[in-house]
Amino acid sequence: PLSVLSIANDTVTVELATSFTYLGGEDQVAAAAQLVYTLTALPGIRAVSVRIGNRATRMPLPDGRLSTGALTRAEYASLAPV
């Protein structure tokens, strides 16, 4: 499940279910990329901030690092839908 907590400027903040953490590394990256591409397709949204358990969450990036802020399509360009 996904809940939209807020939209401010060009960033949407969402709450993900804790079950997201049960995904393996590559599956987490793919799910994060899909989330970012889906939400940033909405008018006026350019970035996504993620919370799990009501806490800001660092999300996995394709290069193995963890995010340090709101996510944009640029972080997941290598996984862009065709």
Short mmCIF file of N, CA and C in Angstrom, two decimals:
data_model
loop_
_atom_site.label_atom_id
_atom_site.label_comp_id
_atom_site.label_asym_id
_atom_site.label_seq_id
_atom_site.Cartn_x
_atom_site.Cartn_y
_atom_site.Cartn_z
N PRO A 1 0.82 -1.20 0.00
CA PRO A 1 0.00 0.00 0.00
C PRO A 1 0.86 1.26 0.00
N LEU A 2 0.28 2.28 -0.54
CA LEU A 2 0.94 3.58 -0.68
C LEU A 2 -0.03 4.66 -0.25
N SER A 3 0.45 5.59 0.57
CA SER A 3 -0.38 6.72 0.99
C SER A 3 0.36 8.00 0.65
N VAL A 4 -0.35 8.94 0.05
CA VAL A 4 0.24 10.25 -0.21
C VAL A 4 0.08 11.07 1.07
N LEU A 5 1.22 11.54 1.60
CA LEU A 5 1.20 12.34 2.82
C LEU A 5 1.09 13.82 2.53
N SER A 6 1.82 14.26 1.50
CA SER A 6 1.78 15.69 1.17
C SER A 6 2.34 15.93 -0.23
N ILE A 7 1.98 17.10 -0.75
CA ILE A 7 2.56 17.58 -1.99
C ILE A 7 2.96 19.02 -1.72
N ALA A 8 4.25 19.30 -1.87
CA ALA A 8 4.75 20.65 -1.64
C ALA A 8 5.71 21.00 -2.77
N ASN A 9 5.47 22.18 -3.36
CA ASN A 9 6.25 22.60 -4.52
C ASN A 9 6.14 21.53 -5.59
N ASP A 10 7.24 20.88 -5.94
CA ASP A 10 7.19 19.85 -6.98
C ASP A 10 7.49 18.46 -6.44
N THR A 11 7.36 18.29 -5.10
CA THR A 11 7.71 17.02 -4.46
C THR A 11 6.50 16.41 -3.76
N VAL A 12 6.27 15.13 -4.03
CA VAL A 12 5.23 14.39 -3.32
C VAL A 12 5.92 13.52 -2.27
N THR A 13 5.35 13.49 -1.08
CA THR A 13 5.85 12.64 0.00
C THR A 13 4.86 11.51 0.19
N VAL A 14 5.37 10.28 0.15
CA VAL A 14 4.51 9.11 0.26
C VAL A 14 4.98 8.22 1.42
N GLU A 15 4.04 7.47 1.94
CA GLU A 15 4.32 6.46 2.97
C GLU A 15 4.15 5.10 2.32
N LEU A 16 5.19 4.28 2.40
CA LEU A 16 5.12 2.91 1.89
C LEU A 16 4.91 1.95 3.05
N ALA A 17 4.29 0.83 2.77
CA ALA A 17 4.12 -0.21 3.77
C ALA A 17 5.48 -0.78 4.16
N THR A 18 5.60 -1.24 5.39
CA THR A 18 6.87 -1.82 5.84
C THR A 18 7.24 -3.06 5.03
N SER A 19 6.27 -3.66 4.35
CA SER A 19 6.56 -4.84 3.53
C SER A 19 7.54 -4.52 2.40
N PHE A 20 7.69 -3.24 2.05
CA PHE A 20 8.68 -2.86 1.04
C PHE A 20 10.07 -3.33 1.45
N THR A 21 10.36 -3.31 2.74
CA THR A 21 11.69 -3.68 3.23
C THR A 21 11.96 -5.17 3.09
N TYR A 22 10.92 -5.97 2.82
CA TYR A 22 11.11 -7.41 2.64
C TYR A 22 11.62 -7.75 1.25
N LEU A 23 11.55 -6.81 0.32
CA LEU A 23 12.05 -7.06 -1.03
C LEU A 23 13.56 -7.17 -1.03
N GLY A 24 14.11 -7.97 -1.94
CA GLY A 24 15.56 -8.06 -2.11
C GLY A 24 16.08 -6.79 -2.76
N GLY A 25 17.39 -6.61 -2.75
CA GLY A 25 18.04 -5.39 -3.24
C GLY A 25 17.61 -4.96 -4.63
N GLU A 26 17.73 -5.85 -5.62
CA GLU A 26 17.37 -5.48 -7.00
C GLU A 26 15.88 -5.21 -7.13
N ASP A 27 15.07 -5.96 -6.39
CA ASP A 27 13.63 -5.74 -6.44
C ASP A 27 13.27 -4.40 -5.81
N GLN A 28 13.97 -4.01 -4.75
CA GLN A 28 13.74 -2.69 -4.14
C GLN A 28 14.08 -1.58 -5.12
N VAL A 29 15.19 -1.73 -5.83
CA VAL A 29 15.60 -0.71 -6.81
C VAL A 29 14.55 -0.60 -7.91
N ALA A 30 14.09 -1.75 -8.42
CA ALA A 30 13.08 -1.74 -9.49
C ALA A 30 11.77 -1.12 -9.00
N ALA A 31 11.37 -1.46 -7.78
CA ALA A 31 10.13 -0.91 -7.23
C ALA A 31 10.26 0.60 -7.01
N ALA A 32 11.41 1.04 -6.52
CA ALA A 32 11.63 2.48 -6.32
C ALA A 32 11.60 3.21 -7.65
N ALA A 33 12.22 2.64 -8.66
CA ALA A 33 12.23 3.27 -9.99
C ALA A 33 10.80 3.38 -10.52
N GLN A 34 10.03 2.32 -10.39
CA GLN A 34 8.64 2.36 -10.87
C GLN A 34 7.84 3.41 -10.12
N LEU A 35 8.03 3.48 -8.82
CA LEU A 35 7.34 4.48 -8.01
C LEU A 35 7.67 5.89 -8.48
N VAL A 36 8.95 6.15 -8.69
CA VAL A 36 9.39 7.49 -9.11
C VAL A 36 8.85 7.82 -10.50
N TYR A 37 8.97 6.90 -11.44
CA TYR A 37 8.48 7.17 -12.80
C TYR A 37 6.96 7.36 -12.83
N THR A 38 6.24 6.58 -12.03
CA THR A 38 4.79 6.71 -12.01
C THR A 38 4.35 8.04 -11.41
N LEU A 39 4.90 8.38 -10.25
CA LEU A 39 4.47 9.61 -9.58
C LEU A 39 4.94 10.87 -10.30
N THR A 40 6.13 10.84 -10.89
CA THR A 40 6.61 12.03 -11.59
C THR A 40 5.95 12.20 -12.96
N ALA A 41 5.14 11.24 -13.36
CA ALA A 41 4.34 11.41 -14.58
C ALA A 41 3.13 12.31 -14.33
N LEU A 42 2.82 12.52 -13.06
CA LEU A 42 1.69 13.39 -12.71
C LEU A 42 2.09 14.85 -12.92
N PRO A 43 1.17 15.67 -13.36
CA PRO A 43 1.49 17.09 -13.61
C PRO A 43 2.01 17.78 -12.34
N GLY A 44 3.11 18.48 -12.49
CA GLY A 44 3.68 19.26 -11.40
C GLY A 44 4.56 18.51 -10.42
N ILE A 45 4.68 17.20 -10.57
CA ILE A 45 5.51 16.40 -9.66
C ILE A 45 6.83 16.08 -10.34
N ARG A 46 7.93 16.48 -9.69
CA ARG A 46 9.27 16.22 -10.25
C ARG A 46 10.12 15.36 -9.33
N ALA A 47 9.68 15.19 -8.06
CA ALA A 47 10.48 14.43 -7.11
C ALA A 47 9.57 13.69 -6.13
N VAL A 48 10.12 12.63 -5.53
CA VAL A 48 9.37 11.79 -4.60
C VAL A 48 10.20 11.60 -3.34
N SER A 49 9.59 11.88 -2.21
CA SER A 49 10.19 11.63 -0.91
C SER A 49 9.45 10.46 -0.29
N VAL A 50 10.20 9.50 0.28
CA VAL A 50 9.59 8.27 0.77
C VAL A 50 9.76 8.13 2.28
N ARG A 51 8.68 7.70 2.90
CA ARG A 51 8.69 7.40 4.34
C ARG A 51 8.19 5.97 4.51
N ILE A 52 8.75 5.27 5.49
CA ILE A 52 8.28 3.94 5.88
C ILE A 52 8.21 3.95 7.41
N GLY A 53 7.08 3.56 7.96
CA GLY A 53 6.93 3.59 9.40
C GLY A 53 6.99 5.01 9.93
N ASN A 54 6.51 5.96 9.14
CA ASN A 54 6.49 7.38 9.48
C ASN A 54 7.90 7.97 9.69
N ARG A 55 8.90 7.37 9.06
CA ARG A 55 10.27 7.87 9.13
C ARG A 55 10.82 8.05 7.72
N ALA A 56 11.55 9.13 7.51
CA ALA A 56 12.21 9.34 6.22
C ALA A 56 13.07 8.13 5.92
N THR A 57 13.04 7.69 4.68
CA THR A 57 13.72 6.46 4.30
C THR A 57 14.68 6.71 3.14
N ARG A 58 15.89 6.22 3.28
CA ARG A 58 16.86 6.27 2.19
C ARG A 58 16.57 5.09 1.26
N MET A 59 16.36 5.40 0.00
CA MET A 59 15.98 4.38 -0.97
C MET A 59 17.19 3.91 -1.76
N PRO A 60 17.17 2.64 -2.19
CA PRO A 60 18.30 2.11 -2.97
C PRO A 60 18.30 2.68 -4.39
N LEU A 61 19.50 2.96 -4.86
CA LEU A 61 19.70 3.48 -6.22
C LEU A 61 20.35 2.39 -7.07
N PRO A 62 20.24 2.48 -8.39
CA PRO A 62 20.78 1.45 -9.27
C PRO A 62 22.28 1.20 -9.11
N ASP A 63 23.03 2.21 -8.68
CA ASP A 63 24.49 2.03 -8.54
C ASP A 63 24.89 1.47 -7.18
N GLY A 64 23.91 1.09 -6.36
CA GLY A 64 24.20 0.48 -5.08
C GLY A 64 24.21 1.45 -3.90
N ARG A 65 24.20 2.74 -4.18
CA ARG A 65 24.16 3.73 -3.09
C ARG A 65 22.74 3.84 -2.56
N LEU A 66 22.61 4.55 -1.43
CA LEU A 66 21.30 4.88 -0.90
C LEU A 66 21.05 6.36 -1.15
N SER A 67 19.80 6.72 -1.40
CA SER A 67 19.46 8.12 -1.66
C SER A 67 19.72 8.97 -0.43
N THR A 68 19.93 10.25 -0.68
CA THR A 68 20.13 11.18 0.42
C THR A 68 19.04 12.25 0.46
N GLY A 69 18.10 12.19 -0.43
CA GLY A 69 17.03 13.18 -0.46
C GLY A 69 15.89 12.69 -1.34
N ALA A 70 15.09 13.62 -1.79
CA ALA A 70 13.98 13.28 -2.67
C ALA A 70 14.51 12.65 -3.96
N LEU A 71 13.76 11.72 -4.50
CA LEU A 71 14.16 10.97 -5.68
C LEU A 71 13.59 11.61 -6.95
N THR A 72 14.40 11.60 -7.99
CA THR A 72 13.96 12.09 -9.30
C THR A 72 14.22 11.01 -10.34
N ARG A 73 13.72 11.25 -11.52
CA ARG A 73 13.96 10.30 -12.61
C ARG A 73 15.44 10.18 -12.95
N ALA A 74 16.20 11.21 -12.70
CA ALA A 74 17.63 11.17 -13.02
C ALA A 74 18.34 10.04 -12.28
N GLU A 75 17.94 9.78 -11.03
CA GLU A 75 18.58 8.70 -10.27
C GLU A 75 18.31 7.33 -10.87
N TYR A 76 17.20 7.19 -11.57
CA TYR A 76 16.79 5.90 -12.11
C TYR A 76 16.78 5.86 -13.63
N ALA A 77 17.53 6.76 -14.26
CA ALA A 77 17.54 6.85 -15.72
C ALA A 77 17.92 5.54 -16.38
N SER A 78 18.80 4.76 -15.76
CA SER A 78 19.21 3.47 -16.34
C SER A 78 18.06 2.45 -16.35
N LEU A 79 17.01 2.73 -15.61
CA LEU A 79 15.86 1.82 -15.55
C LEU A 79 14.61 2.44 -16.17
N ALA A 80 14.80 3.46 -16.98
CA ALA A 80 13.68 4.17 -17.59
C ALA A 80 12.82 3.20 -18.41
N PRO A 81 11.50 3.33 -18.28
CA PRO A 81 10.63 2.50 -19.12
C PRO A 81 10.81 2.88 -20.59
N VAL A 82 10.58 1.91 -21.43
CA VAL A 82 10.76 2.14 -22.86
C VAL A 82 9.48 2.59 -23.50
#
